[in-house]
CSV table of C-alpha atoms in Angstrom, one decimal:
chain,number,residue,atom,x,y,z
A,14,UNK,CA,-7.7,-56.0,145.2
A,15,UNK,CA,-9.8,-57.2,142.4
A,16,UNK,CA,-12.9,-55.6,143.9
A,17,UNK,CA,-11.0,-52.3,144.3
A,18,UNK,CA,-9.8,-52.4,140.7
A,19,UNK,CA,-13.3,-53.2,139.5
A,20,UNK,CA,-14.7,-50.3,141.5
A,21,UNK,CA,-12.1,-47.9,140.1
A,22,UNK,CA,-12.9,-49.1,136.6
A,23,UNK,CA,-16.6,-48.7,137.1
A,24,UNK,CA,-16.2,-45.2,138.6
A,25,UNK,CA,-13.9,-44.3,135.6
A,26,UNK,CA,-16.4,-45.5,133.1
A,27,UNK,CA,-19.2,-43.6,134.8
A,28,UNK,CA,-17.2,-40.4,135.0
A,29,UNK,CA,-16.2,-40.6,131.3
A,30,UNK,CA,-19.8,-41.3,130.4
A,31,UNK,CA,-21.0,-38.2,132.3
A,32,UNK,CA,-18.4,-36.0,130.7
A,33,UNK,CA,-19.3,-37.2,127.2
A,34,UNK,CA,-23.0,-36.7,128.0
A,35,UNK,CA,-22.3,-33.1,129.1
A,36,UNK,CA,-20.2,-32.4,126.1
A,37,UNK,CA,-22.9,-33.8,123.8
A,38,UNK,CA,-25.6,-31.7,125.5
A,39,UNK,CA,-23.5,-28.5,125.3
A,40,UNK,CA,-22.8,-29.2,121.6
A,41,UNK,CA,-26.5,-29.7,120.9
A,42,UNK,CA,-27.4,-26.6,122.7
A,43,UNK,CA,-24.9,-24.5,120.8
A,44,UNK,CA,-26.0,-26.0,117.5
A,45,UNK,CA,-29.6,-25.1,118.3
A,46,UNK,CA,-28.9,-21.5,119.2
A,47,UNK,CA,-25.9,-20.3,117.3
A,48,UNK,CA,-25.9,-21.8,113.8
A,49,UNK,CA,-29.7,-21.8,113.8
A,50,UNK,CA,-29.9,-18.1,114.4
A,51,UNK,CA,-27.2,-17.3,111.9
A,52,UNK,CA,-28.9,-19.5,109.4
A,53,UNK,CA,-32.2,-17.6,110.1
A,54,UNK,CA,-30.4,-14.3,109.7
A,55,UNK,CA,-29.0,-15.2,106.3
A,56,UNK,CA,-32.4,-16.3,105.1
A,57,UNK,CA,-34.3,-13.2,106.1
A,58,UNK,CA,-34.2,-11.6,102.6
A,59,UNK,CA,-34.5,-12.7,99.0
A,60,UNK,CA,-34.0,-11.2,95.5
A,61,UNK,CA,-37.3,-9.3,95.7
A,62,UNK,CA,-36.2,-7.6,98.9
A,63,UNK,CA,-33.0,-6.4,97.2
A,64,UNK,CA,-34.9,-5.3,94.0
A,65,UNK,CA,-37.4,-3.4,96.1
A,66,UNK,CA,-34.8,-1.5,98.1
A,67,UNK,CA,-32.7,-0.7,95.1
A,68,UNK,CA,-35.5,0.5,92.9
A,69,UNK,CA,-37.4,2.4,95.6
A,70,UNK,CA,-34.3,4.4,96.4
A,71,UNK,CA,-34.2,5.6,92.8
A,72,UNK,CA,-38.0,6.1,92.7
A,73,UNK,CA,-38.0,8.1,96.0
A,74,UNK,CA,-35.0,10.2,94.8
A,75,UNK,CA,-37.0,11.4,91.8
A,76,UNK,CA,-40.0,12.2,94.0
A,77,UNK,CA,-37.7,14.4,96.1
A,78,UNK,CA,-36.4,16.1,93.0
A,79,UNK,CA,-39.9,16.8,91.8
A,80,UNK,CA,-40.8,18.2,95.2
A,81,UNK,CA,-37.7,20.4,95.3
A,82,UNK,CA,-38.6,21.9,91.9
A,83,UNK,CA,-41.9,23.0,93.4
A,84,UNK,CA,-40.3,24.3,96.6
A,85,UNK,CA,-37.9,26.4,94.6
A,86,UNK,CA,-40.8,28.2,92.7
A,87,UNK,CA,-42.8,31.3,93.6
A,88,UNK,CA,-46.5,31.6,93.2
A,89,UNK,CA,-47.3,28.0,94.0
A,90,UNK,CA,-50.5,27.1,95.9
A,91,UNK,CA,-49.5,26.8,99.6
A,92,UNK,CA,-51.3,23.5,99.9
A,93,UNK,CA,-49.2,22.1,97.1
A,94,UNK,CA,-46.0,23.5,98.6
A,95,UNK,CA,-46.9,21.9,101.9
A,96,UNK,CA,-47.5,18.6,100.2
A,97,UNK,CA,-44.1,18.8,98.4
A,98,UNK,CA,-42.4,19.5,101.7
A,99,UNK,CA,-44.2,16.5,103.3
A,100,UNK,CA,-43.1,14.2,100.5
A,101,UNK,CA,-39.5,15.4,100.8
A,102,UNK,CA,-39.5,15.0,104.6
A,103,UNK,CA,-41.0,11.5,104.4
A,104,UNK,CA,-39.1,10.0,101.6
A,105,UNK,CA,-35.6,11.2,102.6
A,106,UNK,CA,-35.5,9.1,105.7
A,107,UNK,CA,-37.0,6.2,103.8
A,108,UNK,CA,-34.1,6.3,101.4
A,109,UNK,CA,-31.7,6.1,104.3
A,110,UNK,CA,-33.7,3.1,105.6
A,111,UNK,CA,-33.6,1.4,102.2
A,112,UNK,CA,-29.9,2.0,101.9
A,113,UNK,CA,-29.5,0.5,105.4
A,114,UNK,CA,-31.2,-2.7,104.3
A,115,UNK,CA,-28.9,-3.0,101.3
A,116,UNK,CA,-25.8,-2.5,103.5
A,117,UNK,CA,-27.1,-5.1,106.0
A,118,UNK,CA,-27.7,-7.6,103.1
A,119,UNK,CA,-24.3,-6.8,101.6
A,120,UNK,CA,-26.1,-5.9,98.4
A,121,UNK,CA,-25.0,-3.2,95.9
A,122,UNK,CA,-26.7,0.2,96.5
A,123,UNK,CA,-27.6,0.5,92.8
A,124,UNK,CA,-29.1,-1.8,90.2
A,125,UNK,CA,-26.0,-2.8,88.2
A,126,UNK,CA,-24.8,0.8,87.9
A,127,UNK,CA,-28.3,2.3,87.4
A,128,UNK,CA,-27.9,6.0,87.6
A,129,UNK,CA,-30.0,9.0,86.6
A,130,UNK,CA,-32.9,9.0,84.3
A,131,UNK,CA,-31.5,6.1,82.1
A,132,UNK,CA,-31.7,3.8,85.2
A,133,UNK,CA,-35.4,4.5,85.6
A,134,UNK,CA,-36.5,3.2,82.2
A,135,UNK,CA,-39.4,0.8,82.6
A,136,UNK,CA,-39.8,1.6,86.3
A,137,UNK,CA,-43.4,2.1,87.3
A,138,UNK,CA,-44.6,5.7,87.5
A,139,UNK,CA,-41.3,7.5,86.9
A,140,UNK,CA,-41.2,10.8,85.0
A,141,UNK,CA,-39.2,11.1,81.7
A,142,UNK,CA,-36.6,13.8,81.2
A,143,UNK,CA,-39.2,15.8,79.2
A,144,UNK,CA,-41.7,15.5,82.1
A,145,UNK,CA,-39.1,16.9,84.5
A,146,UNK,CA,-38.3,19.7,82.0
A,147,UNK,CA,-42.0,20.6,81.7
A,148,UNK,CA,-42.3,20.8,85.5
A,149,UNK,CA,-39.3,23.0,85.8
A,150,UNK,CA,-40.6,25.3,83.0
A,151,UNK,CA,-44.2,25.6,84.4
A,152,UNK,CA,-45.2,28.5,86.7
A,153,UNK,CA,-48.0,29.4,89.1
A,154,UNK,CA,-51.2,27.4,88.9
A,155,UNK,CA,-50.0,25.4,85.9
A,156,UNK,CA,-47.0,24.3,87.9
A,157,UNK,CA,-49.1,23.3,90.9
A,158,UNK,CA,-51.5,21.3,88.7
A,159,UNK,CA,-48.7,19.6,86.7
A,160,UNK,CA,-46.9,18.6,89.9
A,161,UNK,CA,-50.1,17.0,91.3
A,162,UNK,CA,-50.7,15.2,88.0
A,163,UNK,CA,-47.2,13.9,87.7
A,164,UNK,CA,-46.9,13.0,91.4
A,165,UNK,CA,-50.2,11.1,91.2
A,166,UNK,CA,-48.7,8.9,88.5
A,167,UNK,CA,-45.5,8.6,90.5
A,168,UNK,CA,-47.2,7.6,93.7
A,169,UNK,CA,-49.3,5.0,91.9
A,170,UNK,CA,-46.1,3.5,90.6
A,171,UNK,CA,-44.6,3.4,94.1
A,172,UNK,CA,-47.7,1.8,95.5
A,173,UNK,CA,-47.5,-0.9,92.8
A,174,UNK,CA,-43.9,-1.5,93.5
A,175,UNK,CA,-44.5,-1.7,97.2
A,176,UNK,CA,-47.4,-4.2,96.8
A,177,UNK,CA,-45.1,-6.5,94.9
A,178,UNK,CA,-42.8,-6.4,97.9
A,179,UNK,CA,-45.6,-7.2,100.3
A,180,UNK,CA,-46.6,-10.1,98.0
A,181,UNK,CA,-43.2,-11.6,97.3
A,182,UNK,CA,-40.6,-10.1,99.7
A,183,UNK,CA,-39.2,-12.0,102.6
A,184,UNK,CA,-37.5,-9.5,104.9
A,185,UNK,CA,-40.0,-8.4,107.6
A,186,UNK,CA,-38.6,-4.9,108.0
A,187,UNK,CA,-38.5,-4.3,104.2
A,188,UNK,CA,-42.1,-5.5,103.9
A,189,UNK,CA,-43.2,-3.3,106.9
A,190,UNK,CA,-41.7,-0.3,105.1
A,191,UNK,CA,-43.5,-1.3,101.9
A,192,UNK,CA,-46.8,-1.5,103.8
A,193,UNK,CA,-46.1,2.0,105.2
A,194,UNK,CA,-45.4,3.3,101.7
A,195,UNK,CA,-48.7,1.9,100.5
A,196,UNK,CA,-50.6,3.5,103.3
A,197,UNK,CA,-48.9,6.9,103.2
A,198,UNK,CA,-48.9,7.3,99.5
A,199,UNK,CA,-52.5,6.2,99.1
A,200,UNK,CA,-53.5,8.9,101.6
A,201,UNK,CA,-51.5,11.4,99.6
A,202,UNK,CA,-53.2,10.2,96.4
A,203,UNK,CA,-56.5,11.1,97.9
A,204,UNK,CA,-55.3,14.5,99.0
A,205,UNK,CA,-53.8,15.2,95.5
A,206,UNK,CA,-57.1,14.3,93.9
A,207,UNK,CA,-58.9,16.8,96.2
A,208,UNK,CA,-56.4,19.5,95.5
A,209,UNK,CA,-56.6,19.0,91.7
A,210,UNK,CA,-60.4,19.5,91.9
A,211,UNK,CA,-59.9,22.9,93.5
A,212,UNK,CA,-57.2,24.4,91.3
């Protein structure tokens, strides 16, 4: 009887031990996979990523406005019109992508209520209200040249902003977009320089 009880006790202890071990392993596995990945997800962006997305949305929006001014005019060099359309076609989807980042990060879509020209003060490469008025008033070759000159400054500012993101940002997707902006706009800077030389 004693031996039987002892055997039952030993079996009980072993069973309990195996159960606890299994629970402990399951707990550890869950901890490694779930919280770890959620922690990684929450740490994929920093303040620079947010600033990049917010400011580049505004910067791109002005570039599209400038391009539209040229597209609405008659008598513009067709090469300049083509460039304006390319800029509009490229930067519109990038704005959507940037806004998608902000939504994903649960960050505001604007920089503390930044809106219109006032919100662009101090942003690299942006045009003033007077600059935009001059572009709207210009015609023909003068308009083509002014657009190229203004967009050159604008692109240089965007490249500068994107480089800060590459250097200081944390989110890999936002940084990849910044690298694309640098590549694409540097190529357009070269093209604008060539066009200006022929007008």
